[in-house]
mmCIF file of C-alpha atoms and ligand atoms in Angstrom:
data_model
loop_
_atom_site.group_PDB
_atom_site.id
_atom_site.type_symbol
_atom_site.label_atom_id
_atom_site.label_comp_id
_atom_site.label_asym_id
_atom_site.label_seq_id
_atom_site.Cartn_x
_atom_site.Cartn_y
_atom_site.Cartn_z
ATOM 1 C CA MET A 4 -221.870 149.592 176.533
ATOM 2 C CA GLY A 5 -221.071 150.400 180.180
ATOM 3 C CA ILE A 6 -217.710 150.302 181.870
ATOM 4 C CA THR A 7 -218.554 147.063 183.734
ATOM 5 C CA GLU A 8 -219.146 145.271 180.463
ATOM 6 C CA ASP A 9 -215.860 146.673 179.147
ATOM 7 C CA LEU A 10 -214.087 145.239 182.191
ATOM 8 C CA HIS A 11 -215.664 141.772 181.788
ATOM 9 C CA GLU A 12 -214.841 141.783 178.097
ATOM 10 C CA LEU A 13 -211.227 142.756 178.939
ATOM 11 C CA ARG A 14 -210.995 139.915 181.496
ATOM 12 C CA ASP A 15 -212.217 137.299 179.014
ATOM 13 C CA ARG A 16 -209.917 138.558 176.272
ATOM 14 C CA GLY A 17 -206.944 138.621 178.679
ATOM 15 C CA ILE A 18 -207.525 135.057 179.923
ATOM 16 C CA ALA A 19 -207.893 133.823 176.342
ATOM 17 C CA ALA A 20 -204.611 135.537 175.399
ATOM 18 C CA VAL A 21 -202.839 134.018 178.435
ATOM 19 C CA ASP A 22 -204.077 130.535 177.538
ATOM 20 C CA ALA A 23 -202.872 130.996 173.976
ATOM 21 C CA THR A 24 -199.244 131.782 174.890
ATOM 22 C CA ASN A 25 -196.673 128.990 174.599
ATOM 23 C CA ASP A 26 -193.559 130.536 176.137
ATOM 24 C CA LEU A 27 -192.488 132.828 178.950
ATOM 25 C CA VAL A 28 -191.457 135.706 176.667
ATOM 26 C CA GLY A 29 -194.871 135.742 174.962
ATOM 27 C CA LEU A 30 -196.610 135.556 178.343
ATOM 28 C CA ASP A 31 -194.727 138.590 179.594
ATOM 29 C CA ALA A 32 -195.760 140.571 176.511
ATOM 30 C CA VAL A 33 -199.407 139.690 177.173
ATOM 31 C CA ARG A 34 -199.025 140.752 180.811
ATOM 32 C CA VAL A 35 -197.683 144.166 179.775
ATOM 33 C CA GLU A 36 -200.501 144.519 177.249
ATOM 34 C CA PHE A 37 -203.265 143.913 179.809
ATOM 35 C CA LEU A 38 -201.844 144.875 183.204
ATOM 36 C CA GLY A 39 -198.923 147.236 182.424
ATOM 37 C CA LYS A 40 -198.893 150.936 183.294
ATOM 38 C CA LYS A 41 -200.016 151.730 179.765
ATOM 39 C CA GLY A 42 -202.081 148.520 179.471
ATOM 40 C CA SER A 43 -205.771 148.012 178.677
ATOM 41 C CA LEU A 44 -206.944 147.815 182.292
ATOM 42 C CA THR A 45 -205.273 151.132 183.216
ATOM 43 C CA THR A 46 -206.815 152.765 180.177
ATOM 44 C CA ILE A 47 -210.324 151.660 181.197
ATOM 45 C CA LEU A 48 -209.821 152.742 184.822
ATOM 46 C CA ARG A 49 -208.885 156.225 183.664
ATOM 47 C CA GLY A 50 -212.523 156.503 182.600
ATOM 48 C CA LEU A 51 -213.632 156.075 186.251
ATOM 49 C CA GLY A 52 -213.224 159.829 186.691
ATOM 50 C CA GLY A 53 -216.334 160.368 184.584
ATOM 51 C CA LEU A 54 -218.574 158.220 186.822
ATOM 52 C CA SER A 55 -220.942 159.521 189.450
ATOM 53 C CA PRO A 56 -219.954 158.987 193.114
ATOM 54 C CA GLU A 57 -222.787 156.423 193.442
ATOM 55 C CA GLU A 58 -221.528 154.305 190.557
ATOM 56 C CA ARG A 59 -217.863 154.313 191.566
ATOM 57 C CA PRO A 60 -217.798 151.674 194.411
ATOM 58 C CA ALA A 61 -219.535 149.029 192.285
ATOM 59 C CA VAL A 62 -217.261 149.626 189.295
ATOM 60 C CA GLY A 63 -214.179 149.718 191.589
ATOM 61 C CA LYS A 64 -215.161 146.308 192.968
ATOM 62 C CA VAL A 65 -215.529 144.837 189.467
ATOM 63 C CA SER A 66 -212.192 146.279 188.339
ATOM 64 C CA ASN A 67 -210.438 144.677 191.361
ATOM 65 C CA GLU A 68 -212.039 141.312 190.569
ATOM 66 C CA VAL A 69 -210.935 141.591 186.954
ATOM 67 C CA ARG A 70 -207.357 142.507 187.988
ATOM 68 C CA GLN A 71 -207.219 139.533 190.393
ATOM 69 C CA ALA A 72 -208.651 137.146 187.812
ATOM 70 C CA LEU A 73 -206.050 138.255 185.236
ATOM 71 C CA GLU A 74 -203.156 138.097 187.737
ATOM 72 C CA SER A 75 -203.985 134.594 188.917
ATOM 73 C CA ALA A 76 -204.364 133.482 185.286
ATOM 74 C CA PHE A 77 -200.888 134.884 184.582
ATOM 75 C CA GLN A 78 -199.353 133.210 187.650
ATOM 76 C CA GLU A 79 -200.856 129.832 186.825
ATOM 77 C CA ARG A 80 -199.695 129.978 183.217
ATOM 78 C CA HIS A 81 -196.252 131.226 184.301
ATOM 79 C CA ALA A 82 -195.804 128.226 186.586
ATOM 80 C CA GLU A 83 -196.833 125.838 183.791
ATOM 81 C CA LEU A 84 -194.521 127.391 181.203
ATOM 82 C CA ALA A 85 -191.552 127.605 183.626
ATOM 83 C CA ALA A 86 -191.913 123.916 184.515
ATOM 84 C CA ALA A 87 -192.077 123.002 180.829
ATOM 85 C CA ALA A 88 -188.970 125.097 180.048
ATOM 86 C CA MET A 89 -187.039 123.429 182.885
ATOM 87 C CA ALA A 90 -188.050 119.956 181.729
ATOM 88 C CA GLU A 91 -186.906 120.788 178.210
ATOM 89 C CA ARG A 92 -183.518 122.031 179.450
ATOM 90 C CA ILE A 93 -182.938 118.931 181.565
ATOM 91 C CA GLY A 94 -183.807 116.778 178.595
ATOM 92 C CA ALA A 95 -181.385 118.647 176.337
ATOM 93 C CA GLU A 96 -178.486 118.485 178.826
ATOM 94 C CA ALA A 97 -178.928 114.848 179.792
ATOM 95 C CA VAL A 98 -175.805 112.661 179.501
ATOM 96 C CA ASP A 99 -176.226 109.255 177.987
ATOM 97 C CA VAL A 100 -174.143 107.150 180.343
ATOM 98 C CA THR A 101 -174.485 104.116 178.103
ATOM 99 C CA LEU A 102 -172.347 105.699 175.326
ATOM 100 C CA PRO A 103 -168.817 104.233 175.080
ATOM 101 C CA GLY A 104 -166.085 106.566 176.446
ATOM 102 C CA ARG A 105 -162.978 107.829 174.653
ATOM 103 C CA ALA A 106 -159.974 106.113 176.237
ATOM 104 C CA ARG A 107 -156.833 108.198 176.888
ATOM 105 C CA PRO A 108 -153.562 106.278 176.756
ATOM 106 C CA VAL A 109 -152.013 105.992 180.215
ATOM 107 C CA GLY A 110 -148.243 106.376 180.567
ATOM 108 C CA SER A 111 -146.118 104.086 182.694
ATOM 109 C CA ARG A 112 -142.673 103.906 184.253
ATOM 110 C CA HIS A 113 -139.855 102.911 181.931
ATOM 111 C CA LEU A 114 -138.577 99.373 182.493
ATOM 112 C CA ILE A 115 -135.229 100.701 183.805
ATOM 113 C CA GLU A 116 -137.108 102.789 186.380
ATOM 114 C CA GLN A 117 -139.297 99.832 187.322
ATOM 115 C CA ILE A 118 -136.298 97.547 187.960
ATOM 116 C CA SER A 119 -134.438 100.277 189.898
ATOM 117 C CA ALA A 120 -137.489 100.881 192.079
ATOM 118 C CA GLN A 121 -137.896 97.149 192.676
ATOM 119 C CA VAL A 122 -134.251 96.709 193.766
ATOM 120 C CA VAL A 123 -134.432 99.824 195.964
ATOM 121 C CA GLU A 124 -137.576 98.430 197.591
ATOM 122 C CA ILE A 125 -135.820 95.144 198.420
ATOM 123 C CA PHE A 126 -132.938 96.962 200.134
ATOM 124 C CA LEU A 127 -135.182 99.403 201.981
ATOM 125 C CA GLY A 128 -136.802 96.270 203.400
ATOM 126 C CA LEU A 129 -133.362 95.208 204.678
ATOM 127 C CA GLY A 130 -132.896 98.565 206.453
ATOM 128 C CA TYR A 131 -130.641 100.277 203.877
ATOM 129 C CA ARG A 132 -130.830 104.002 203.156
ATOM 130 C CA ILE A 133 -130.558 105.673 199.745
ATOM 131 C CA ALA A 134 -127.423 107.722 198.980
ATOM 132 C CA GLU A 135 -126.710 109.991 196.016
ATOM 133 C CA GLY A 136 -123.684 111.582 194.404
ATOM 134 C CA PRO A 137 -122.871 113.771 191.389
ATOM 135 C CA GLU A 138 -122.730 112.330 187.859
ATOM 136 C CA VAL A 139 -119.980 114.830 186.980
ATOM 137 C CA GLU A 140 -117.350 113.642 189.431
ATOM 138 C CA LEU A 141 -113.808 114.387 190.505
ATOM 139 C CA ASP A 142 -111.049 111.965 189.561
ATOM 140 C CA TYR A 143 -110.279 111.652 193.286
ATOM 141 C CA TYR A 144 -113.654 110.090 194.109
ATOM 142 C CA ASN A 145 -113.980 108.047 190.927
ATOM 143 C CA PHE A 146 -110.458 106.544 191.043
ATOM 144 C CA THR A 147 -107.904 107.709 193.618
ATOM 145 C CA ALA A 148 -109.891 107.183 196.829
ATOM 146 C CA LEU A 149 -111.055 103.834 195.425
ATOM 147 C CA ASN A 150 -107.485 102.596 195.600
ATOM 148 C CA GLN A 151 -106.586 103.610 192.034
ATOM 149 C CA PRO A 152 -104.018 106.441 192.302
ATOM 150 C CA PRO A 153 -102.921 108.084 189.008
ATOM 151 C CA ASP A 154 -100.244 105.486 188.237
ATOM 152 C CA HIS A 155 -102.513 102.539 188.980
ATOM 153 C CA PRO A 156 -102.818 100.088 186.051
ATOM 154 C CA ALA A 157 -106.505 99.413 186.783
ATOM 155 C CA ARG A 158 -107.415 102.864 185.463
ATOM 156 C CA SER A 159 -106.904 101.613 181.951
ATOM 157 C CA LEU A 160 -109.695 99.074 182.554
ATOM 158 C CA GLN A 161 -112.294 101.779 182.191
ATOM 159 C CA ASP A 162 -112.703 104.141 179.316
ATOM 160 C CA THR A 163 -113.586 107.479 180.806
ATOM 161 C CA PHE A 164 -115.335 110.588 179.488
ATOM 162 C CA TYR A 165 -113.248 113.508 180.738
ATOM 163 C CA VAL A 166 -114.690 116.989 181.137
ATOM 164 C CA ARG A 167 -112.207 119.417 179.642
ATOM 165 C CA ASP A 168 -111.473 122.420 181.835
ATOM 166 C CA LEU A 169 -111.007 125.462 179.599
ATOM 167 C CA SER A 170 -110.125 127.763 182.515
ATOM 168 C CA GLY A 171 -106.971 125.761 183.244
ATOM 169 C CA GLU A 172 -107.562 126.103 186.976
ATOM 170 C CA ARG A 173 -107.776 122.396 187.662
ATOM 171 C CA ALA A 174 -104.625 120.333 187.618
ATOM 172 C CA ASP A 175 -104.384 117.837 184.805
ATOM 173 C CA ILE A 176 -103.587 114.198 185.435
ATOM 174 C CA ASP A 177 -101.550 112.579 182.690
ATOM 175 C CA GLY A 178 -102.795 115.209 180.296
ATOM 176 C CA GLU A 179 -106.442 114.587 181.251
ATOM 177 C CA SER A 180 -108.722 116.832 183.278
ATOM 178 C CA ASP A 181 -109.456 115.675 186.823
ATOM 179 C CA VAL A 182 -113.187 116.222 186.201
ATOM 180 C CA LEU A 183 -115.017 113.362 184.541
ATOM 181 C CA LEU A 184 -118.359 111.641 184.075
ATOM 182 C CA ARG A 185 -118.398 108.947 186.743
ATOM 183 C CA THR A 186 -117.665 105.505 185.308
ATOM 184 C CA HIS A 187 -119.410 103.727 188.192
ATOM 185 C CA THR A 188 -121.530 104.564 191.240
ATOM 186 C CA SER A 189 -118.653 103.591 193.584
ATOM 187 C CA PRO A 190 -117.564 107.224 194.203
ATOM 188 C CA VAL A 191 -120.807 107.541 196.211
ATOM 189 C CA GLN A 192 -119.266 105.001 198.648
ATOM 190 C CA VAL A 193 -116.351 107.336 199.311
ATOM 191 C CA ARG A 194 -118.601 110.380 199.730
ATOM 192 C CA VAL A 195 -120.832 108.482 202.201
ATOM 193 C CA MET A 196 -117.866 107.210 204.255
ATOM 194 C CA GLU A 197 -116.411 110.736 204.367
ATOM 195 C CA SER A 198 -119.599 112.198 205.816
ATOM 196 C CA GLN A 199 -121.040 109.364 207.954
ATOM 197 C CA LYS A 200 -119.694 107.205 210.734
ATOM 198 C CA PRO A 201 -120.354 103.438 210.775
ATOM 199 C CA PRO A 202 -122.659 101.599 210.930
ATOM 200 C CA ILE A 203 -123.334 102.361 207.250
ATOM 201 C CA TYR A 204 -125.946 100.546 205.155
ATOM 202 C CA VAL A 205 -126.568 102.480 201.932
ATOM 203 C CA LEU A 206 -127.754 101.875 198.386
ATOM 204 C CA ALA A 207 -126.788 104.295 195.582
ATOM 205 C CA PRO A 208 -128.667 103.980 192.289
ATOM 206 C CA GLY A 209 -127.710 106.263 189.393
ATOM 207 C CA LYS A 210 -126.477 106.808 185.842
ATOM 208 C CA VAL A 211 -122.872 106.070 184.876
ATOM 209 C CA TYR A 212 -120.923 106.725 181.666
ATOM 210 C CA ARG A 213 -118.263 104.854 179.705
ATOM 211 C CA ARG A 214 -116.605 105.474 176.391
ATOM 212 C CA ASP A 215 -118.188 102.375 174.848
ATOM 213 C CA VAL A 216 -119.820 102.132 171.452
ATOM 214 C CA ALA A 217 -123.425 101.002 171.883
ATOM 215 C CA ASP A 218 -123.863 97.369 170.856
ATOM 216 C CA PRO A 219 -126.191 94.556 172.002
ATOM 217 C CA SER A 220 -124.382 94.201 175.333
ATOM 218 C CA HIS A 221 -122.827 97.667 175.924
ATOM 219 C CA LEU A 222 -124.240 101.160 176.339
ATOM 220 C CA PRO A 223 -122.260 104.424 176.751
ATOM 221 C CA GLN A 224 -124.732 105.434 179.454
ATOM 222 C CA PHE A 225 -126.303 102.930 181.794
ATOM 223 C CA THR A 226 -127.723 102.585 185.286
ATOM 224 C CA GLN A 227 -125.876 101.083 188.217
ATOM 225 C CA ILE A 228 -126.979 100.267 191.723
ATOM 226 C CA GLU A 229 -124.190 100.391 194.244
ATOM 227 C CA GLY A 230 -124.394 99.041 197.773
ATOM 228 C CA LEU A 231 -122.123 99.602 200.759
ATOM 229 C CA VAL A 232 -122.112 98.143 204.251
ATOM 230 C CA VAL A 233 -119.598 99.137 206.955
ATOM 231 C CA ASP A 234 -120.056 97.846 210.487
ATOM 232 C CA GLU A 235 -118.287 95.851 213.169
ATOM 233 C CA GLY A 236 -117.878 92.144 212.433
ATOM 234 C CA ILE A 237 -119.056 92.166 208.790
ATOM 235 C CA THR A 238 -117.852 89.039 206.968
ATOM 236 C CA PHE A 239 -117.922 87.591 203.459
ATOM 237 C CA GLY A 240 -120.759 85.380 204.753
ATOM 238 C CA ASP A 241 -122.911 88.517 205.288
ATOM 239 C CA LEU A 242 -122.127 89.567 201.717
ATOM 240 C CA LYS A 243 -123.128 86.167 200.297
ATOM 241 C CA GLY A 244 -126.289 85.937 202.360
ATOM 242 C CA THR A 245 -127.396 89.449 201.400
ATOM 243 C CA LEU A 246 -126.793 89.057 197.660
ATOM 244 C CA ASP A 247 -128.340 85.566 197.527
ATOM 245 C CA HIS A 248 -131.483 86.987 199.148
ATOM 246 C CA VAL A 249 -131.533 89.940 196.729
ATOM 247 C CA CYS A 250 -131.071 87.759 193.604
ATOM 248 C CA LYS A 251 -133.938 85.509 194.695
ATOM 249 C CA ALA A 252 -136.101 88.580 195.399
ATOM 250 C CA ILE A 253 -135.379 89.963 191.905
ATOM 251 C CA PHE A 254 -135.464 86.799 189.790
ATOM 252 C CA GLY A 255 -137.563 84.377 191.832
ATOM 253 C CA PRO A 256 -137.069 81.987 194.766
ATOM 254 C CA ASP A 257 -136.036 79.038 192.579
ATOM 255 C CA ARG A 258 -132.916 80.805 191.215
ATOM 256 C CA ARG A 259 -129.509 79.864 192.649
ATOM 257 C CA THR A 260 -126.399 82.035 192.929
ATOM 258 C CA ARG A 261 -122.685 81.279 192.733
ATOM 259 C CA PHE A 262 -119.671 83.437 193.586
ATOM 260 C CA ARG A 263 -116.553 83.393 191.368
ATOM 261 C CA PRO A 264 -113.241 84.993 192.448
ATOM 262 C CA HIS A 265 -112.569 88.217 190.553
ATOM 263 C CA PHE A 266 -110.502 91.404 190.804
ATOM 264 C CA PHE A 267 -111.605 94.944 191.637
ATOM 265 C CA PRO A 268 -109.108 97.544 192.897
ATOM 266 C CA PHE A 269 -111.331 98.698 195.762
ATOM 267 C CA THR A 270 -112.402 95.337 197.232
ATOM 268 C CA GLU A 271 -110.360 92.421 198.575
ATOM 269 C CA PRO A 272 -111.320 89.653 198.174
ATOM 270 C CA SER A 273 -113.574 90.346 195.205
ATOM 271 C CA ALA A 274 -116.113 88.170 193.413
ATOM 272 C CA GLU A 275 -118.495 88.128 190.522
ATOM 273 C CA VAL A 276 -121.939 86.710 191.164
ATOM 274 C CA ASP A 277 -123.854 84.535 188.713
ATOM 275 C CA VAL A 278 -127.499 83.605 188.916
ATOM 276 C CA SER A 279 -128.773 80.312 187.497
ATOM 277 C CA CYS A 280 -130.273 80.606 184.002
ATOM 278 C CA GLY A 281 -134.030 81.133 184.032
ATOM 279 C CA ILE A 282 -134.517 79.664 180.562
ATOM 280 C CA CYS A 283 -132.902 76.243 181.097
ATOM 281 C CA GLY A 284 -132.866 76.162 184.912
ATOM 282 C CA GLY A 285 -129.071 75.561 184.896
ATOM 283 C CA GLU A 286 -128.925 72.751 182.304
ATOM 284 C CA GLY A 287 -127.257 75.001 179.736
ATOM 285 C CA CYS A 288 -128.892 76.668 176.728
ATOM 286 C CA ARG A 289 -128.206 79.283 174.066
ATOM 287 C CA PHE A 290 -129.257 82.163 176.348
ATOM 288 C CA CYS A 291 -126.617 81.252 178.967
ATOM 289 C CA LYS A 292 -124.151 80.108 176.285
ATOM 290 C CA GLY A 293 -124.377 76.544 177.593
ATOM 291 C CA SER A 294 -123.026 77.327 181.076
ATOM 292 C CA GLY A 295 -126.332 77.361 182.984
ATOM 293 C CA TRP A 296 -125.254 80.623 184.692
ATOM 294 C CA LEU A 297 -125.682 84.344 183.979
ATOM 295 C CA GLU A 298 -123.285 86.969 185.367
ATOM 296 C CA ILE A 299 -125.247 89.531 187.360
ATOM 297 C CA LEU A 300 -123.044 91.665 189.638
ATOM 298 C CA GLY A 301 -119.620 92.396 191.089
ATOM 299 C CA CYS A 302 -118.832 92.589 194.794
ATOM 300 C CA GLY A 303 -116.221 92.178 197.503
ATOM 301 C CA MET A 304 -115.010 93.142 200.949
ATOM 302 C CA VAL A 305 -114.018 96.832 201.185
ATOM 303 C CA ASP A 306 -110.218 97.091 200.751
ATOM 304 C CA PRO A 307 -108.566 98.427 203.959
ATOM 305 C CA ASN A 308 -106.725 100.961 201.748
ATOM 306 C CA VAL A 309 -110.101 102.542 200.881
ATOM 307 C CA PHE A 310 -110.891 102.877 204.600
ATOM 308 C CA GLY A 311 -107.560 104.694 204.907
ATOM 309 C CA TYR A 312 -108.702 107.431 202.479
ATOM 310 C CA VAL A 313 -111.847 108.184 204.517
ATOM 311 C CA GLY A 314 -110.500 107.776 208.053
ATOM 312 C CA ILE A 315 -112.339 104.607 209.090
ATOM 313 C CA ASP A 316 -110.381 102.275 211.357
ATOM 314 C CA PRO A 317 -109.901 98.955 209.461
ATOM 315 C CA GLU A 318 -108.980 97.176 212.699
ATOM 316 C CA ARG A 319 -112.415 97.906 214.157
ATOM 317 C CA TYR A 320 -114.647 97.974 211.091
ATOM 318 C CA SER A 321 -115.094 95.809 208.008
ATOM 319 C CA GLY A 322 -117.554 96.039 205.175
ATOM 320 C CA PHE A 323 -118.665 94.907 201.760
ATOM 321 C CA ALA A 324 -119.648 96.640 198.529
ATOM 322 C CA PHE A 325 -121.408 95.528 195.384
ATOM 323 C CA GLY A 326 -122.567 96.982 192.097
ATOM 324 C CA MET A 327 -125.100 95.773 189.571
ATOM 325 C CA GLY A 328 -126.242 97.001 186.168
ATOM 326 C CA VAL A 329 -129.969 97.660 185.949
ATOM 327 C CA GLU A 330 -130.093 97.255 182.147
ATOM 328 C CA ARG A 331 -128.431 93.856 182.473
ATOM 329 C CA ILE A 332 -130.927 92.772 185.140
ATOM 330 C CA ALA A 333 -133.763 93.884 182.830
ATOM 331 C CA ALA A 334 -132.237 91.956 179.923
ATOM 332 C CA LEU A 335 -131.821 88.761 181.972
ATOM 333 C CA LYS A 336 -135.225 88.999 183.613
ATOM 334 C CA TYR A 337 -137.173 89.629 180.411
ATOM 335 C CA ASN A 338 -134.898 87.910 177.862
ATOM 336 C CA ILE A 339 -134.106 91.158 176.002
ATOM 337 C CA PRO A 340 -131.535 90.325 173.288
ATOM 338 C CA ASP A 341 -130.167 93.859 172.730
ATOM 339 C CA LEU A 342 -129.618 96.483 175.472
ATOM 340 C CA ARG A 343 -130.078 99.288 172.934
ATOM 341 C CA MET A 344 -133.795 98.448 172.800
ATOM 342 C CA LEU A 345 -134.048 99.924 176.316
ATOM 343 C CA LEU A 346 -132.974 103.359 175.085
ATOM 344 C CA GLU A 347 -134.631 103.559 171.675
ATOM 345 C CA GLY A 348 -138.058 104.612 172.969
ATOM 346 C CA ASP A 349 -139.975 102.240 170.687
ATOM 347 C CA MET A 350 -143.437 102.062 172.265
ATOM 348 C CA ARG A 351 -144.180 98.645 170.704
ATOM 349 C CA PHE A 352 -141.301 97.286 172.813
ATOM 350 C CA LEU A 353 -141.798 99.378 175.958
ATOM 351 C CA ARG A 354 -145.550 98.686 176.198
ATOM 352 C CA GLN A 355 -144.839 95.038 177.026
ATOM 353 C CA PHE A 356 -143.662 95.940 180.527
HETATM 354 ZN ZN1 LIG B 418 -129.653 78.606 180.087
#
């Protein structure tokens, strides 16, 4: 058998082997076998050396044709197998968008935070700014500058957590340290008036502390929102108009307010504000203990003595202040029977809001 026949036989065998492969790895092995440096074609061509010069061109032509035929067969099969492999991968990685997802529970703001944010929003709309002060406060700001000097009887109205000073550097007042956990947000008023000149329109939300045992209507730590206005020509009418607007914004436009005379050391005159009961509409029910009204905040005109502590001229300026408990607002708005529920972290309760 001549070399030309060998080449044709090699070509047919190679094409058959290419057609028989089913994957790219197998195809590459076949390519090495037939076309590699040590492959069948190279082996046959080594025999060209033994041919006569007349025979060589014809055999060279055949060997080129065979090489081209094998190479194009490989390329064609390679393209087919690569496309098939790609299709298989896409199929395997496909996402079935019709499958139901796994829901992750989404957190939310605590009810106390929600109410605080809502009240803050109302006052920002009225042009107020937010003020802050320390929760660990000096006696001076919590009591003295709010018209309750050390001998003032009103101090006994509030049960205070005192911070004991072990260094002994701070002077004691009646055997107590003069550092305490603030019992109300009113010390922020004093700090604002010390550092700003009128006109002042500020709102101070924050935590306050009292030595109360937690029960359905008391908490040793709760949230207050304090407001202070100091400007020329501020009257009790401005106070009433502002708080009536705020109560309606919090509880709804159909709720009414009433002002009852009260006493606070740092305002004169002072009042407590009630909002009409949302359960009975003012007729009287168990929730409002038959009165038709629910107590919601304390307020009054800033006492001129307080202006004296911070150097504001009471002849030129007047102002009002108010404070409300956020937990109480939450309880009245959502009919929560026990304030402790707000702090217990029971998700079955908190998820309702
Ligand atoms: Zn009622």
